[in-house]
Coordinates of C-alpha atoms and ligand atoms in Angstrom, one line a residue:
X635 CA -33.5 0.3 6.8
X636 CA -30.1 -1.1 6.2
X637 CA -30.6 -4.4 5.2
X638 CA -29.2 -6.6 8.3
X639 CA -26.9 -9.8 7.6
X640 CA -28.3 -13.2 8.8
X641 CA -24.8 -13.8 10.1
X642 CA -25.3 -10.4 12.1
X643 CA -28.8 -11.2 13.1
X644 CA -26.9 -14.8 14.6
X645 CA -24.2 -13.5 16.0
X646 CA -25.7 -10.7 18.1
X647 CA -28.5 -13.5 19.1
X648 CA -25.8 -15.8 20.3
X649 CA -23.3 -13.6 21.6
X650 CA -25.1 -10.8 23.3
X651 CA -26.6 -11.6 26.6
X652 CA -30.1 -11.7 27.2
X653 CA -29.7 -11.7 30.8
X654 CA -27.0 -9.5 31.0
X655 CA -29.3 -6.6 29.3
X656 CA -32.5 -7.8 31.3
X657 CA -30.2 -7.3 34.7
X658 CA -28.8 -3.9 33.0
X659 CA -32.7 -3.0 32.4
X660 CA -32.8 -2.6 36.4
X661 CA -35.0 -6.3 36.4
X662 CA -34.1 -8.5 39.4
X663 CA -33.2 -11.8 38.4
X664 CA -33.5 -15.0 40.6
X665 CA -31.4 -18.5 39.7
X666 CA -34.0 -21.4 39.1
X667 CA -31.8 -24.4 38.5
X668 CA -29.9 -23.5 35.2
X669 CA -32.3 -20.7 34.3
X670 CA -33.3 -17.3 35.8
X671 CA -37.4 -16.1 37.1
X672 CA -37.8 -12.5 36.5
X673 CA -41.4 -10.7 36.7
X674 CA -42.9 -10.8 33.1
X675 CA -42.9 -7.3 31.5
X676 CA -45.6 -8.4 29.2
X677 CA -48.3 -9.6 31.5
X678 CA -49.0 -8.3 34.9
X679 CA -48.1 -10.6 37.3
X680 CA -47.0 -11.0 41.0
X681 CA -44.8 -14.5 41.5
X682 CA -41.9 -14.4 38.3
X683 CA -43.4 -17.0 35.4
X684 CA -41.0 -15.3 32.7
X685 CA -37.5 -17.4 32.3
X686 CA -34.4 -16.6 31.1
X687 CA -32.2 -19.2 29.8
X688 CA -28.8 -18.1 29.5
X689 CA -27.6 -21.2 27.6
X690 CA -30.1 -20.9 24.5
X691 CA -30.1 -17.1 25.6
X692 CA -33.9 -16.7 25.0
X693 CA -36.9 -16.2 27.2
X694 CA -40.3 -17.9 27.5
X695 CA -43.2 -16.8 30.1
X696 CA -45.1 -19.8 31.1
X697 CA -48.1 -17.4 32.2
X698 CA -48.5 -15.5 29.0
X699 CA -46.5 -17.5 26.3
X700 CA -44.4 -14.4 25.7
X701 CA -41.0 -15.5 23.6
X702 CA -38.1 -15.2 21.9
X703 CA -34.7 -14.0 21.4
X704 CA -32.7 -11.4 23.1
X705 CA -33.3 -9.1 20.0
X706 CA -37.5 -10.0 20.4
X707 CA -36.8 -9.1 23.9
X708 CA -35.0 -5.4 23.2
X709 CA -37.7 -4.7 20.2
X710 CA -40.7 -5.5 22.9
X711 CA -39.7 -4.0 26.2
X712 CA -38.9 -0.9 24.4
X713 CA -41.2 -0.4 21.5
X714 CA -38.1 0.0 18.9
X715 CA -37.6 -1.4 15.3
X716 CA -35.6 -4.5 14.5
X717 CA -32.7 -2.2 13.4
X718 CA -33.2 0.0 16.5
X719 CA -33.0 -2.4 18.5
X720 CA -30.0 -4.1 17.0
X721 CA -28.1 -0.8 16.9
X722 CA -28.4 -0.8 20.9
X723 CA -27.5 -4.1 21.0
X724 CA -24.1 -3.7 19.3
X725 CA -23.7 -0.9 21.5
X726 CA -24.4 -2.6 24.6
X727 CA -22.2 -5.8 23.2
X728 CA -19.2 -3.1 23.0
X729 CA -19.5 -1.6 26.2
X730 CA -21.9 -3.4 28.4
X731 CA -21.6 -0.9 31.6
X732 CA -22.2 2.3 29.6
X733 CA -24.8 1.3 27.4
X734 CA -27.0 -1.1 29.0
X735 CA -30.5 0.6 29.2
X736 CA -31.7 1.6 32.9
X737 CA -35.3 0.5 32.9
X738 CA -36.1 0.0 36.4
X739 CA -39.2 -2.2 36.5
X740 CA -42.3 -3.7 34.2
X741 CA -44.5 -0.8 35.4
X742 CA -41.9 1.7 34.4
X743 CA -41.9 0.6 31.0
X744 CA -44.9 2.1 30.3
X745 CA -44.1 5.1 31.2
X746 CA -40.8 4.8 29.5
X747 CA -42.7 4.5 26.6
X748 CA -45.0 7.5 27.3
X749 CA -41.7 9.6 27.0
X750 CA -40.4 7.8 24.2
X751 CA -43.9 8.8 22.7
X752 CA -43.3 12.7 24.0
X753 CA -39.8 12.0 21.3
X754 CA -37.1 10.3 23.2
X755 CA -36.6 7.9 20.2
X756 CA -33.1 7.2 20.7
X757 CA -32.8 5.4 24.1
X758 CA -30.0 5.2 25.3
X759 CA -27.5 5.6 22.8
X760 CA -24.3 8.0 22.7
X761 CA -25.5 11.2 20.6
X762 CA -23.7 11.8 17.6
X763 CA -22.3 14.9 18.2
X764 CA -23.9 18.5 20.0
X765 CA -26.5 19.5 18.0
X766 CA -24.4 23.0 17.2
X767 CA -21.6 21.2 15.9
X768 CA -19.7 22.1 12.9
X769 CA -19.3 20.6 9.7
X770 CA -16.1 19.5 10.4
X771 CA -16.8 18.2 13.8
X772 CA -19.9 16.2 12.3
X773 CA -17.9 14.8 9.7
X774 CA -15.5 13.5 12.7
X775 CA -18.2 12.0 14.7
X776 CA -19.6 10.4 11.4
X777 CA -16.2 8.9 10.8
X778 CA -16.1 7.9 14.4
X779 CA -19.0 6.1 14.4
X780 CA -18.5 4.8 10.8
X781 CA -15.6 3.0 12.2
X782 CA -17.1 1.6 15.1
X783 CA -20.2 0.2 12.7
X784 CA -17.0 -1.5 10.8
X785 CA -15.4 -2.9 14.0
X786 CA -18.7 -4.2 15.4
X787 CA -20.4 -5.8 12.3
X788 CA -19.5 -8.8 10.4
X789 CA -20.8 -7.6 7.2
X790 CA -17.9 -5.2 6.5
X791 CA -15.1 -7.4 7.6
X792 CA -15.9 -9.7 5.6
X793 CA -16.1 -8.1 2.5
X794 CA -12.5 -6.4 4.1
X795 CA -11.8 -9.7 3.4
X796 CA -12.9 -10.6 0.3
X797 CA -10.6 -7.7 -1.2
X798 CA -7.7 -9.3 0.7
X799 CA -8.1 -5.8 2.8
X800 CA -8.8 -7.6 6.1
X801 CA -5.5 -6.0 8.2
X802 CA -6.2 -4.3 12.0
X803 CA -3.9 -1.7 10.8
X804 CA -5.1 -0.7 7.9
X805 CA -8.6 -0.2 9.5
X806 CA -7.4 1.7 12.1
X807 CA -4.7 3.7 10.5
X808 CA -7.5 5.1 7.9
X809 CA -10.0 4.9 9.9
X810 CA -12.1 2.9 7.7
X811 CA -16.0 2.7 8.9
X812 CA -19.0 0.9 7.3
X813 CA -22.8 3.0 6.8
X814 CA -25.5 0.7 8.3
X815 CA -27.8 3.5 8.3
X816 CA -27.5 3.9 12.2
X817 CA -27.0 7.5 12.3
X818 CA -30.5 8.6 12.8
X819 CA -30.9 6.4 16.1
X820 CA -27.8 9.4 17.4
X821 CA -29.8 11.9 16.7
X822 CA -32.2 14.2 18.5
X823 CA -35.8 13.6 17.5
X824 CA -36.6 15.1 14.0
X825 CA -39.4 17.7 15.4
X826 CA -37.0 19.3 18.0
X827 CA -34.9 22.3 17.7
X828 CA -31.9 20.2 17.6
X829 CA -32.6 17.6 15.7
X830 CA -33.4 20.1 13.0
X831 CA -30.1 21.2 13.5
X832 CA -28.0 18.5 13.6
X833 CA -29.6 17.2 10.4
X834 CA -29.2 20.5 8.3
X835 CA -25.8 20.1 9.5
X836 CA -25.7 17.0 8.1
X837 CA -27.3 17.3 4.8
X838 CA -24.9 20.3 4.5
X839 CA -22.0 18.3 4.7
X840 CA -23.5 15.4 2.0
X841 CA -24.2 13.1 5.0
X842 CA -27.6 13.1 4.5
X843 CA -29.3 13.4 1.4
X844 CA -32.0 16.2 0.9
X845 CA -34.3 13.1 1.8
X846 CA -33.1 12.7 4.9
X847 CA -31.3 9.1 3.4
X848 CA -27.6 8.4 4.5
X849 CA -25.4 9.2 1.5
X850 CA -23.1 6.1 2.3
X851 CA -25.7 4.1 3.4
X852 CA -24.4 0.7 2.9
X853 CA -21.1 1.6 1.5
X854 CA -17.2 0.7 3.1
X855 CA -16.3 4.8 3.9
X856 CA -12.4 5.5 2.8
X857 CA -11.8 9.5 5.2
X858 CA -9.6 11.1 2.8
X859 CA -7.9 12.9 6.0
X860 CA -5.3 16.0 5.9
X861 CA -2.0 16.1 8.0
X862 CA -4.2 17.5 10.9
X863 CA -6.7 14.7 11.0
X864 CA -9.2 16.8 8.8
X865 CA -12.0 15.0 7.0
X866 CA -11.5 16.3 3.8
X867 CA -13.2 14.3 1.5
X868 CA -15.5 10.5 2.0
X869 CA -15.7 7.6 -0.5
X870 CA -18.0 5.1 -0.1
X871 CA -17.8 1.3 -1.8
X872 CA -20.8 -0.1 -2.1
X873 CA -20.8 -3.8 -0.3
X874 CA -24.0 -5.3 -1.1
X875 CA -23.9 -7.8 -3.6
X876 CA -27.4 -6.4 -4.7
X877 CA -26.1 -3.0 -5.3
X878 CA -23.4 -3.9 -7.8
X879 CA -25.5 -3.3 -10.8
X880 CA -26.8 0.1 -9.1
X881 CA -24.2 2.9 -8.7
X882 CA -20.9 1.3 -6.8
X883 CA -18.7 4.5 -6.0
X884 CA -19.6 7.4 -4.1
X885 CA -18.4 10.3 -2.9
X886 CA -19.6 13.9 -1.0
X887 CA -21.1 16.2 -3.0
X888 CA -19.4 18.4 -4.9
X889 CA -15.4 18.9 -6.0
X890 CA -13.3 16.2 -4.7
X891 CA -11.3 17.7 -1.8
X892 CA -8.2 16.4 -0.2
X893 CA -5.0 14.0 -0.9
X894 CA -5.6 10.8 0.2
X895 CA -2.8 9.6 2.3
X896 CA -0.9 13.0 2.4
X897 CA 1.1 12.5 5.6
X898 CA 3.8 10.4 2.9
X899 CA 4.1 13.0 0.9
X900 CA 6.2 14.7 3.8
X901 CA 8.7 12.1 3.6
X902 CA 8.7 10.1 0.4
X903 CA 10.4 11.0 -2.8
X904 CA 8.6 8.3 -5.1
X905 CA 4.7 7.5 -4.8
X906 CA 2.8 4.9 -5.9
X907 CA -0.1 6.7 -8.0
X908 CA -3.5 4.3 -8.0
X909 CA -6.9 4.5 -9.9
X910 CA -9.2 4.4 -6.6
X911 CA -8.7 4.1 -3.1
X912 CA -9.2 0.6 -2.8
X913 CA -6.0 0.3 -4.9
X914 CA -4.3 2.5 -3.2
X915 CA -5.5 0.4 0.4
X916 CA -3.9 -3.0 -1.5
X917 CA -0.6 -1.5 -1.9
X918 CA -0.6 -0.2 1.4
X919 CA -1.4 -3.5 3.2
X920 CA 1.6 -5.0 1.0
X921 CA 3.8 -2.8 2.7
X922 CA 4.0 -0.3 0.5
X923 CA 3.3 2.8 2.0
X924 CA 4.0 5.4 0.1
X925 CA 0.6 5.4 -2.0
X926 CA -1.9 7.5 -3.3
X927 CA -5.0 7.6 -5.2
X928 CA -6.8 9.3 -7.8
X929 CA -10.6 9.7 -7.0
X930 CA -11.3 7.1 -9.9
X931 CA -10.5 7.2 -13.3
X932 CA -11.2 10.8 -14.1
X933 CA -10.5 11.9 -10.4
X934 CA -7.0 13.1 -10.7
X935 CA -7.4 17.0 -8.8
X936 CA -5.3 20.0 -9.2
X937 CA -5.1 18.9 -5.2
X938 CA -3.0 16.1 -6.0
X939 CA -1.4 17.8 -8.7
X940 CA -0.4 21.0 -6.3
X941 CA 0.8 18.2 -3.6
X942 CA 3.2 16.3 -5.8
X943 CA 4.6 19.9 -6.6
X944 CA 5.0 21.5 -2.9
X945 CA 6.2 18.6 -1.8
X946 CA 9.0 17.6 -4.2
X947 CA 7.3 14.0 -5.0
X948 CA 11.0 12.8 -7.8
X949 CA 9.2 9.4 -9.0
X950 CA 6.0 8.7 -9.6
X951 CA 5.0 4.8 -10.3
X952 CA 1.3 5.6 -12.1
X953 CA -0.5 2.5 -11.2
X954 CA -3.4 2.8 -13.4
X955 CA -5.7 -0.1 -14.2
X956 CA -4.4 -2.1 -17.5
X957 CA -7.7 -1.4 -19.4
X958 CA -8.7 1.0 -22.2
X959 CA -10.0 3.2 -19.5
X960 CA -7.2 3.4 -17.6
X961 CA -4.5 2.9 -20.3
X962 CA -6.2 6.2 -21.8
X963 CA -6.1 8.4 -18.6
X964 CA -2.7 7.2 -17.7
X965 CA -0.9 8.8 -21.2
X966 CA -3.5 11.7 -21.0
X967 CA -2.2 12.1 -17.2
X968 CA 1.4 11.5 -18.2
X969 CA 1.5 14.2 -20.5
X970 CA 0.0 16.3 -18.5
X971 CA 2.4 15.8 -15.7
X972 CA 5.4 16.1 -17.9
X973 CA 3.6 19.4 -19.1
X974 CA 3.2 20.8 -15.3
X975 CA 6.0 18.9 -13.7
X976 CA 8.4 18.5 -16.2
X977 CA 11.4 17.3 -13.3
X978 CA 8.8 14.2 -12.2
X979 CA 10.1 11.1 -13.3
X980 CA 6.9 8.9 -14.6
X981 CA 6.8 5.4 -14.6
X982 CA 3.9 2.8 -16.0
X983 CA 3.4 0.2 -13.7
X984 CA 2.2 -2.6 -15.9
X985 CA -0.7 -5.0 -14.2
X986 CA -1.9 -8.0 -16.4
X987 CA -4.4 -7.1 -19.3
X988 CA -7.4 -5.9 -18.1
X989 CA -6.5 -6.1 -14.4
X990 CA -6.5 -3.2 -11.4
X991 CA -3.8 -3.8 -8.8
X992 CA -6.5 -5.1 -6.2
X993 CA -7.5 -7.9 -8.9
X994 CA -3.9 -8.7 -9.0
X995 CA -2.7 -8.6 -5.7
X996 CA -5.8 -11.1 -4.9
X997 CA -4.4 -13.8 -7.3
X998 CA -0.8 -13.9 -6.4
X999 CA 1.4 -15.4 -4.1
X1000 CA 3.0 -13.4 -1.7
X1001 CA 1.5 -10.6 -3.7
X1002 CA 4.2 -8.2 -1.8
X1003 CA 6.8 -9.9 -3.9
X1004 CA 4.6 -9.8 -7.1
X1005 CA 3.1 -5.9 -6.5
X1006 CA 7.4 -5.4 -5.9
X1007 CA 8.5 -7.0 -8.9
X1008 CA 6.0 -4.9 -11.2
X1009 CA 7.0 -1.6 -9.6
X1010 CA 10.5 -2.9 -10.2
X1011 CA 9.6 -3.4 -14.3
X1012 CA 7.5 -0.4 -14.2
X1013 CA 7.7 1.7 -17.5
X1014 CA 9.4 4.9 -17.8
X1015 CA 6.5 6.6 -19.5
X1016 CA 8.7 9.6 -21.3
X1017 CA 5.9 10.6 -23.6
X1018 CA 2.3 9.0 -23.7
X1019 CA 3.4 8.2 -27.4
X1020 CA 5.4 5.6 -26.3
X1021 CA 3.1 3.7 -24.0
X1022 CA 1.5 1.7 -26.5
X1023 CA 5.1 0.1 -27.5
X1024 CA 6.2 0.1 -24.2
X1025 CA 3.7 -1.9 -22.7
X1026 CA 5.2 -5.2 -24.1
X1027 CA 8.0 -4.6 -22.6
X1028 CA 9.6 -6.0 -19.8
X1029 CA 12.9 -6.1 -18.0
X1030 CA 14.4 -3.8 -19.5
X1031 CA 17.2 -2.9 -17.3
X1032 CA 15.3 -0.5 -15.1
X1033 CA 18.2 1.3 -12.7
X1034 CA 17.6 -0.6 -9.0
X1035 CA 17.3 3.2 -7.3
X1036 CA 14.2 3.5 -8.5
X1037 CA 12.7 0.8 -6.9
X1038 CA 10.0 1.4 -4.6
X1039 CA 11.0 -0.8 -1.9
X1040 CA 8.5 -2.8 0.8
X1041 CA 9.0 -1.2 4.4
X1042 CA 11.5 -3.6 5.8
X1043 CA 10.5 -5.6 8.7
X1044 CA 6.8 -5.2 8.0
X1045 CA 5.8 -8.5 9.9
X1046 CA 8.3 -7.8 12.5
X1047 CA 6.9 -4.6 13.4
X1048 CA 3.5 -5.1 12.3
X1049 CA 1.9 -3.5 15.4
X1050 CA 3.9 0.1 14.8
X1051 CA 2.9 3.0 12.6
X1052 CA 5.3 2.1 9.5
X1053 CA 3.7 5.1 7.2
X1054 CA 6.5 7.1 6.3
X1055 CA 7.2 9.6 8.9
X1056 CA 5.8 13.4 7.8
X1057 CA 7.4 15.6 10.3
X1058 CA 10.0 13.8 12.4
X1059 CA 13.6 16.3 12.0
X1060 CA 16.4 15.1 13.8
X1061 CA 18.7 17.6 15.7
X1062 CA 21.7 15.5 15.8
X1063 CA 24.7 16.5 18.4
X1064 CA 27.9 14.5 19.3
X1065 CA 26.5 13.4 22.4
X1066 CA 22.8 13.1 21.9
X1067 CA 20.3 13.2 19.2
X1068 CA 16.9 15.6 19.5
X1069 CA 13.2 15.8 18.1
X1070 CA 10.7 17.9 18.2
X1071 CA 7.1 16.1 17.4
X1072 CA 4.3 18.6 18.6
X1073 CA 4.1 19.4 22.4
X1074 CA 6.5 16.7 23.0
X1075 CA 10.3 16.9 23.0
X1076 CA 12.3 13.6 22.9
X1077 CA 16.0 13.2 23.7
X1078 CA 17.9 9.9 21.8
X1079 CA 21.1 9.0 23.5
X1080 CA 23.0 6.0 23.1
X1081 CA 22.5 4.9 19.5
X1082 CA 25.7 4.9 18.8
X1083 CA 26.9 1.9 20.8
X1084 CA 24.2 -0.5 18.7
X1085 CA 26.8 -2.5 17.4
X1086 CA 24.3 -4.9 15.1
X1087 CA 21.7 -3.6 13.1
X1088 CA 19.2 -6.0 15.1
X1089 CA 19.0 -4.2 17.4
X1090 CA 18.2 -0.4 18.5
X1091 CA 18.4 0.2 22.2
X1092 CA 18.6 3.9 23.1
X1093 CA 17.9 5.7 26.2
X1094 CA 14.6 7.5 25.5
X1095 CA 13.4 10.8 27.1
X1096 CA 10.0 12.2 26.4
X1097 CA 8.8 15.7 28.0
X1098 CA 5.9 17.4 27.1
X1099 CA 6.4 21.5 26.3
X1100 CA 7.8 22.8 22.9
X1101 CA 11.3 23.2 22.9
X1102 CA 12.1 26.9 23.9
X1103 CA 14.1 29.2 21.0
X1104 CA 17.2 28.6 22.8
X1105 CA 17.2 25.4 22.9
X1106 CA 15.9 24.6 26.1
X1107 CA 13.2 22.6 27.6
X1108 CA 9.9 24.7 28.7
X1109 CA 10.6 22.7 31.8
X1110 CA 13.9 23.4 32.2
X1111 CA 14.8 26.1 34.9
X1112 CA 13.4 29.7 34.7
X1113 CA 10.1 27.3 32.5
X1114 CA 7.2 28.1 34.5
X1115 CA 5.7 24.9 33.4
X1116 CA 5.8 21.7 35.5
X1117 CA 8.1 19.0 34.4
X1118 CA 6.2 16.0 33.0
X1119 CA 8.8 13.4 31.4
X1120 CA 9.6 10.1 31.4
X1121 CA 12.8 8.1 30.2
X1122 CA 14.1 4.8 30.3
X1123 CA 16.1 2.7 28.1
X1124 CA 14.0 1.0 25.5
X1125 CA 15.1 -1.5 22.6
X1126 CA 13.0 0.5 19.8
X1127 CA 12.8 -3.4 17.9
X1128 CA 11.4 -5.2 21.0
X1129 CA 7.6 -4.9 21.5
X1130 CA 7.1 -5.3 24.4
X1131 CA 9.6 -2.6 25.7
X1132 CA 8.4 0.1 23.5
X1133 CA 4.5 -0.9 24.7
X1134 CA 6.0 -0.5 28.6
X1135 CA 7.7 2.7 27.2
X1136 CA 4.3 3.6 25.6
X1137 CA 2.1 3.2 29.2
X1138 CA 4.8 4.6 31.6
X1139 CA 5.3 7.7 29.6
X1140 CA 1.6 7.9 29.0
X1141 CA 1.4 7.9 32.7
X1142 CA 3.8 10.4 33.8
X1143 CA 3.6 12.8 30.8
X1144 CA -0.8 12.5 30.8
X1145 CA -0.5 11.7 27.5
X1146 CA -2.1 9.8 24.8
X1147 CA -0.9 6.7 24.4
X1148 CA -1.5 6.6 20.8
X1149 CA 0.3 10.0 20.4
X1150 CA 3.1 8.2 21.8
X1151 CA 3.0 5.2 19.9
X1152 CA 2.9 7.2 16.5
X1153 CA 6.0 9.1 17.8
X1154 CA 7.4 6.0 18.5
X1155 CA 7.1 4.6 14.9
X1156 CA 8.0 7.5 13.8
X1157 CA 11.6 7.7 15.6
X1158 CA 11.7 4.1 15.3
X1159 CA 11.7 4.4 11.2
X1160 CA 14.2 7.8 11.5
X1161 CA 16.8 6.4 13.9
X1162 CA 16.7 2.9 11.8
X1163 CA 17.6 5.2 8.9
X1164 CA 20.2 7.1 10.8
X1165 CA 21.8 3.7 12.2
X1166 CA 21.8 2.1 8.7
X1167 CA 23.8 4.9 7.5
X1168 CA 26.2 5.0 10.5
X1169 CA 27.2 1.5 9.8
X1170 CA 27.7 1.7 6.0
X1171 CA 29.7 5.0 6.6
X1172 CA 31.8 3.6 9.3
X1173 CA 31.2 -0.1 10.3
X1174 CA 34.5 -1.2 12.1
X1175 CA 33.7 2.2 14.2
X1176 CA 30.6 0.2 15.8
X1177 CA 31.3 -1.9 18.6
Ligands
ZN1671 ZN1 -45.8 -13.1 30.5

């Protein structure tokens, strides 16, 4: 099994309550001073001699000597294995009501056991997915529950941390997860019909090893996801210090599929072009967005290739590592590039010898302005020939337009969406402007009387329906549909009155909040665009 962190093992035994589970097993509980009686499940008794002590958060029976912690307790009364038994423990720590086992008294657990023997293994927790799920649905609810392992251990987040990747965003914008080897407690028992199932399934789509192992097991998962939320391809870093001699990177089976980060490619012009994923993640949570990655160093796909192409990508800052390795493929890829794309503009971006842009990034300070200053001195790389002479080089009066610039106001705005926007076209009339972002329709009016660029307060109307060929509303008269909108005038740049805007809308429209957040950003990055522009065409106009 997954080897479990001490400081896991600690913080589950301290933080999850042992009397909260025993009430959630269906035991009743009676106060005793600062302790609670409760009927021991381990020796048949009739007056309670087991306590509970919900400061140390352990029990002790005085009748039969019966002991321990709250993971002791979980492993006893229900026959599981230390990991087992942590799993539901996490579970129940994340959603107490949900999860918290429904064992209704010490003579039930016998019987409880009798059907765990029958092949109820899995007590109690969420199933991974219907048995007859697809690939691509597996590989959702393997994501899914990759990330929650991620947000509920320590063991990932900290070594988040130790690659200076520890940022809320980041986690949840890629959906980062963690493998502890927990899949198999989501499953269907291995001798029924569907837990045959589920696990060809899974060993189809590289989850599972022909063995019946997890493929990630212990690695940080990186979803390589399309514009529709696809899983397209998984990479998993190995975390354990142990495993560093042993084989570090892995991927699924088979080609590499996918673009990682693909939604930029919509809207960017210049990309940043990194060796692995982790790279690319270290830009990213620098503020620069507009990154992609190679599947390591000989994992640049006709994919990526075919994406820079169909979707005009004019710079490209190749942000290799500065080692032989990655020196090498960088010309090799270079040429190529000037071969297949011959109107891409190739820079070098030059990291200290021997370094990757993660290495770097962890040893300097503010490494947004360091990580901007090299894609500011980056290399034009006009013919892998020159590389070697060009390397030396810096400052050489590279022309400002190329820089790749930091999303402004990254700290300011920290807790919106600040990818570039993929698909967000603006319908702009004199009066008012439109967009169209999926089923919802959103109507900007007002931005024009802004008359500082610190602020951006529009009246905002969201409805749901597509916007009909005409130009109408699908709720608009002669629309069969119901009307579900919501507006209200909203400072885009104030939190608090986008969040408000967020729930209300989410409210009146039944819609996801996080749809509408990602719209937001989205419409908060085009208008701020749109209102730069207006001022530098026309500034004496404002106001
Ligand atoms: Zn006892």
């Amino acid at each position: 099994m997954a080897r479990i962190s001490q400081d896991e093992i600690n913080r589950v035994k301290s933080t999850v309550s042992l009397l909260d589970w025993v009430r959630g097993q269906g035991y009743e509980v009676k106060k005793q001073g600062k302790d609670y009686a409760v009927l021991c499940p381990f020796h048949d008794e009739k007056t309670p001699l087991m306590m509970i002590s919900p400061a140390k958060n352990v029990y002790h029976c005085f009748g039969c000597g019966a002991k321990g912690s709250v993971i002791d307790w979980v492993m006893k009364t229900l026959s599981v294995s230390f990991p087992h038994a942590m799993e539901l423990l996490r579970e129940f720590a994340g959603n107490p009501k949900v999860a918290a086992p429904a064992h209704p008294a010490p003579a039930a657990y016998r019987s409880s056991m009798n059907i765990k023997r029958s092949g109820m293994t899995h007590l109690d927790l969420e199933p991974l997915c219907p048995s007859d799920a697809d690939g691509q649905s597996a590989l959702q609810s393997v994501v899914s529950l990759y990330h929650q392992n991620l947000l509920n251990t320590t063991e990932g987040m900290k070594y988040l941390e130790k690659r200076g990747l520890m940022h809320p965003e980041l986690v949840k914008h890629f959906k980062l997860g963690l493998s502890t080897k927990n899949l198999v407690y989501r499953l269907p028992a291995k001798h029924t019909i569907a837990g045959k199932q589920i696990r060809q399934t899974l060993r189809n789509i590289g989850v599972f090893r022909e063995s019946g192992y997890e493929h990630f097991a212990g690695c940080l998962v990186v979803p390589v996801l399309d514009e529709r939320s696809q899983v397209q391809e998984l990479y998993g870093r190995r975390i354990s210090p142990k495993s560093e001699k042993n084989q570090r990177h892995w991927y699924l089976p088979g080609a590499h599929r996918g673009v990682f980060n693909l939604p930029v490619f919509n809207a960017a012009s210049e990309l940043i072009l990194c060796e692995s994923l982790i790279d690319a993640l270290t830009f990213w949570v620098h503020g620069f967005r507009n990154v992609t990655a190679s599947f390591g160093t000989n994992g640049f796909t006709d994919e990526l290739l075919a994406a820079l192409k169909d979707y005009s990508i004019e710079k490209l800052f190749i942000a290799y590592d500065n080692d032989e390795g990655g020196n090498k493929i960088a010309a090799a890829l270079a040429e190529k590039l000037q071969e297949d794309l011959p109107q891409l503009q190739l820079y070098r971006v030059q990291f200290p010898e021997g370094m990757d842009a993660n290495e770097y990034a962890l040893k300097v300070k503010p490494a947004e302005q360091s990580l901007d200053r090299l894609l500011r001195q980056a290399q034009p790389m006009n013919s892998s020939t020159d590389l070697q002479q060009q390397s030396n080089v810096v400052e050489q009066g590279v022309d400002t337009s190329l820089l790749v610039v930091p999303t402004p106001h990254v700290n300011l705005q920290s807790d919106i969406d600040k990818k570039p926007v993929d698909d967000c076209p603006l319908t702009i009339t004199e009066t008012e402007i439109k967009c169209q972002l999926g089923n919802r329709s959103y109507r900007i009016r007002g931005l024009e009387k802004n008359t500082s660029l610190g602020q951006l307060k529009i009246n905002l109307l969201v409805q749901v329906g597509d916007m009909s060929k005409d130009g109408r509303y699908a709720g608009a008269p002669g629309g069969s549909a119901p009307v579900l909108l919501h507006v209200d005038t909203v400072d885009l740049y104030q939190s608090r009155q986008r969040n408000s805007f967020i729930q209300q809308a989410s409210v009146e429209c039944a819609m996801d909040e996080k749809k509408l957040k990602n719209d937001l950003g989205k419409l908060l990055l085009k208008l701020e665009r749109l209102q730069e522009e207006n001022h530098q065409k026309n500034p004496r106009k404002q106001g």
